[in-house]
Coordinates of C-alpha atoms in Angstrom, one line a residue:
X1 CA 0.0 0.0 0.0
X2 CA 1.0 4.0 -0.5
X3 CA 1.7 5.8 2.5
X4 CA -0.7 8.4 3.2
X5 CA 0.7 11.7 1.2
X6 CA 1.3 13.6 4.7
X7 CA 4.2 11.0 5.5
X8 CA 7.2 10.7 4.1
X9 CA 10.0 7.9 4.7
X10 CA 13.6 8.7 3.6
X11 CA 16.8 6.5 4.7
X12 CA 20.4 7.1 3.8
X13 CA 23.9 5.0 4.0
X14 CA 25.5 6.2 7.4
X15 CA 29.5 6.4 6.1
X16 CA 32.0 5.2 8.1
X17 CA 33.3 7.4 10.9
X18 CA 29.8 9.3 10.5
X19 CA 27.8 9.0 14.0
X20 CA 24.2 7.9 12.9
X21 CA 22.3 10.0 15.0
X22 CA 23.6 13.1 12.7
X23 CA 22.8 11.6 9.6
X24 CA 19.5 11.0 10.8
X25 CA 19.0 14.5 12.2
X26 CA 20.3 15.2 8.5
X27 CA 17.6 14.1 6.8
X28 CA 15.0 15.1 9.4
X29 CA 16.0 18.3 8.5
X30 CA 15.5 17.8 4.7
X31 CA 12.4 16.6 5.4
X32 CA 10.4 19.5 7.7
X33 CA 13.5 22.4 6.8
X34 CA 13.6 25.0 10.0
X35 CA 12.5 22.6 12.5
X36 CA 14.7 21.4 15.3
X37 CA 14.7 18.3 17.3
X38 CA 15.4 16.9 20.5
X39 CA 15.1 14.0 22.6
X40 CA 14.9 13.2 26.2
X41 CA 14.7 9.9 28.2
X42 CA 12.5 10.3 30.7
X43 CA 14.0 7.2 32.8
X44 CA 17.4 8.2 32.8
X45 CA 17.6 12.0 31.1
X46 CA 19.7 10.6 28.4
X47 CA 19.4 12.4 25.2
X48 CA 17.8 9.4 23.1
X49 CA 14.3 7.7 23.0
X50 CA 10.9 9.5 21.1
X51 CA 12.2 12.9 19.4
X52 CA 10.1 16.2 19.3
X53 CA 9.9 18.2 17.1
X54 CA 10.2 22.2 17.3
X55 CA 8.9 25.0 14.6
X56 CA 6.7 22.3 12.3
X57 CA 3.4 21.0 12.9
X58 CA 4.5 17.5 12.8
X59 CA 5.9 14.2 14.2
X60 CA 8.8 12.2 13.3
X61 CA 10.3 8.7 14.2
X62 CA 14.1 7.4 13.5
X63 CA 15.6 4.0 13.1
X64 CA 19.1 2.2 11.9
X65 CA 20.0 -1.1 10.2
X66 CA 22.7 -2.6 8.9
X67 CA 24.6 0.7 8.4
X68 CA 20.8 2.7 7.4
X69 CA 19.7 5.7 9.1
X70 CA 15.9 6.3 8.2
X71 CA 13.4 8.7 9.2
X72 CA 9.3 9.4 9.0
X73 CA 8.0 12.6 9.2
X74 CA 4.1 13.1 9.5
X75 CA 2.3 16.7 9.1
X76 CA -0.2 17.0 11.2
X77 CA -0.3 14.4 13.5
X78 CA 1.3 14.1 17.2
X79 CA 3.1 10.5 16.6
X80 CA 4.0 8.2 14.6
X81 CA 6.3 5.3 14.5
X82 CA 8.9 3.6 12.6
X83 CA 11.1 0.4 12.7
X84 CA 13.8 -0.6 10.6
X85 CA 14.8 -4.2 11.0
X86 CA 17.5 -6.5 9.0
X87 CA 15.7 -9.6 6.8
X88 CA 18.3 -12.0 8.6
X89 CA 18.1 -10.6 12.1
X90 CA 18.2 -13.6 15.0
X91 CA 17.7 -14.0 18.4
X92 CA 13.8 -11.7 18.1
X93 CA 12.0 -14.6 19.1
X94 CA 13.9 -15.0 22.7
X95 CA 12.1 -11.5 23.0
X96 CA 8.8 -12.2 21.1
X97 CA 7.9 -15.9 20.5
X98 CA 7.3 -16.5 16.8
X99 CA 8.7 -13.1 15.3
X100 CA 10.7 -12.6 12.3
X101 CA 12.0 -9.4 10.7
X102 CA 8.6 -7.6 9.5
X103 CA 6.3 -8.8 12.5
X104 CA 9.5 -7.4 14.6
X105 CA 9.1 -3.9 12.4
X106 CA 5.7 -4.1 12.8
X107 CA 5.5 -4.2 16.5
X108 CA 8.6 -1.9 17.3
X109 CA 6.7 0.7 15.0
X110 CA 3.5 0.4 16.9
X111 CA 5.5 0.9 20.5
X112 CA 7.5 3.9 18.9
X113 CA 4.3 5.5 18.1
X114 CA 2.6 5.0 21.2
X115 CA 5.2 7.0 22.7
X116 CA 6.7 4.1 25.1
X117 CA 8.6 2.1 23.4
X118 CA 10.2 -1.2 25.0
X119 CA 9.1 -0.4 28.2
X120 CA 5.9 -2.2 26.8
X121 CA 5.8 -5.7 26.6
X122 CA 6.1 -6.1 22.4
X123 CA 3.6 -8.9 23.5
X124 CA 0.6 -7.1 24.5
X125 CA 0.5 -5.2 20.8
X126 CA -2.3 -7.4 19.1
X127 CA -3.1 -6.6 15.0
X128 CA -6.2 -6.8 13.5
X129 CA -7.7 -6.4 9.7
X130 CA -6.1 -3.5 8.0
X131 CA -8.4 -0.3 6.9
X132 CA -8.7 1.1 3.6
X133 CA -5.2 1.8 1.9
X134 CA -3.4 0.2 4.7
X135 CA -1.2 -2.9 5.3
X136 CA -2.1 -3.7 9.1
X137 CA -3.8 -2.6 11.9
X138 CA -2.9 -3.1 15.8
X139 CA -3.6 -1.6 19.5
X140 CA -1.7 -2.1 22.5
X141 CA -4.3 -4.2 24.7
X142 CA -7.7 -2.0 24.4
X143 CA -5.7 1.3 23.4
X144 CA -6.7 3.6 20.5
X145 CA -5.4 2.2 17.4
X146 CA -3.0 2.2 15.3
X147 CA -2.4 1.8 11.3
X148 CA 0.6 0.5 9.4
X149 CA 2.3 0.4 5.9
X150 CA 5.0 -2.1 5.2
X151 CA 7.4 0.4 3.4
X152 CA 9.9 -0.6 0.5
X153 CA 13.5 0.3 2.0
X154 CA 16.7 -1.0 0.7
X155 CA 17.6 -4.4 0.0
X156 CA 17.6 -7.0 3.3
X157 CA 16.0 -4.2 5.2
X158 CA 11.9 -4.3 6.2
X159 CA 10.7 -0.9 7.3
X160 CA 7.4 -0.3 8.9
X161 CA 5.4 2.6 9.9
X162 CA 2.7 3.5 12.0
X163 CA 0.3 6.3 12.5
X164 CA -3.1 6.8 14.9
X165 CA -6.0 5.4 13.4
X166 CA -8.3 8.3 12.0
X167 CA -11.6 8.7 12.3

């Protein structure tokens, strides 16, 4: 399925020596120009986990794989998730018994746009029949939910996105 047109994915090689986190910020900035971003654990104060965004009406999401940084932005919304996950990743199912690399994306994408990441259990996301012009749909136990696109990345990469259900 197409993303809807107020969302747009970009993702970009991180060279070596290049920290990822600037080449993300990089092409955050190509994607909502003027706006600044910033990030603040509220566990331990470090400067990582769900970014906000400052001077654009929008919401954006990061991830990195196998040497990717990639990026959502979405006008006009107040979250939205995204996970990039390697096609031969191993080891997800210790974590979240009979996952591979897209229903990994999927639920990493659903917990980034909730807002709390891993500190919900990946196991209480639950999907359900997809709406009109999207992939999937899912909910954290009876939370609002959520609507996802699978979303063409690079080769032996599966990228997923998320965005509140509307309407």
């Amino acid at each position: 399925m197409t993303l809807p047109a107020e969302v747009e994915v970009r993702w970009r090689r991180v060279p070596e020596g290049t920290a990822r986190r600037a080449v993300s910020r990089a092409l955050l900035a190509e994607l909502l120009p003027g706006a600044s971003f910033a990030a603040r654990c509220a566990r331990c104060g470090g400067d990582h986990g769900r970014l906000r965004v400052s001077g654009a009406d929008a919401a954006v999401s990061v991830s990195y794989a196998e040497g990717w940084a990639f990026t959502v932005a979405a006008s006009g919304t107040l979250c939205v998730g995204l996970d990039a996950v390697p096609v031969a990743v191993t080891g997800l199912e210790r974590v979240l018994p009979g996952a591979d690399a897209r229903s990994w994306a999927r639920v990493e994408a659903v917990l980034k746009a909730d807002g709390r990441g891993l500190t919900v259990d990946p196991a209480r996301v639950r999907f359900a029949a997809a709406p009109a012009g999207a992939d999937w749909s899912a909910r954290i136990g009876d939370g609002p939910a959520l609507t996802g696109w699978d979303v063409t990345g690079p080769p032996g990469v599966v990228v997923a996105v998320a965005l509140p259900t509307r309407g």
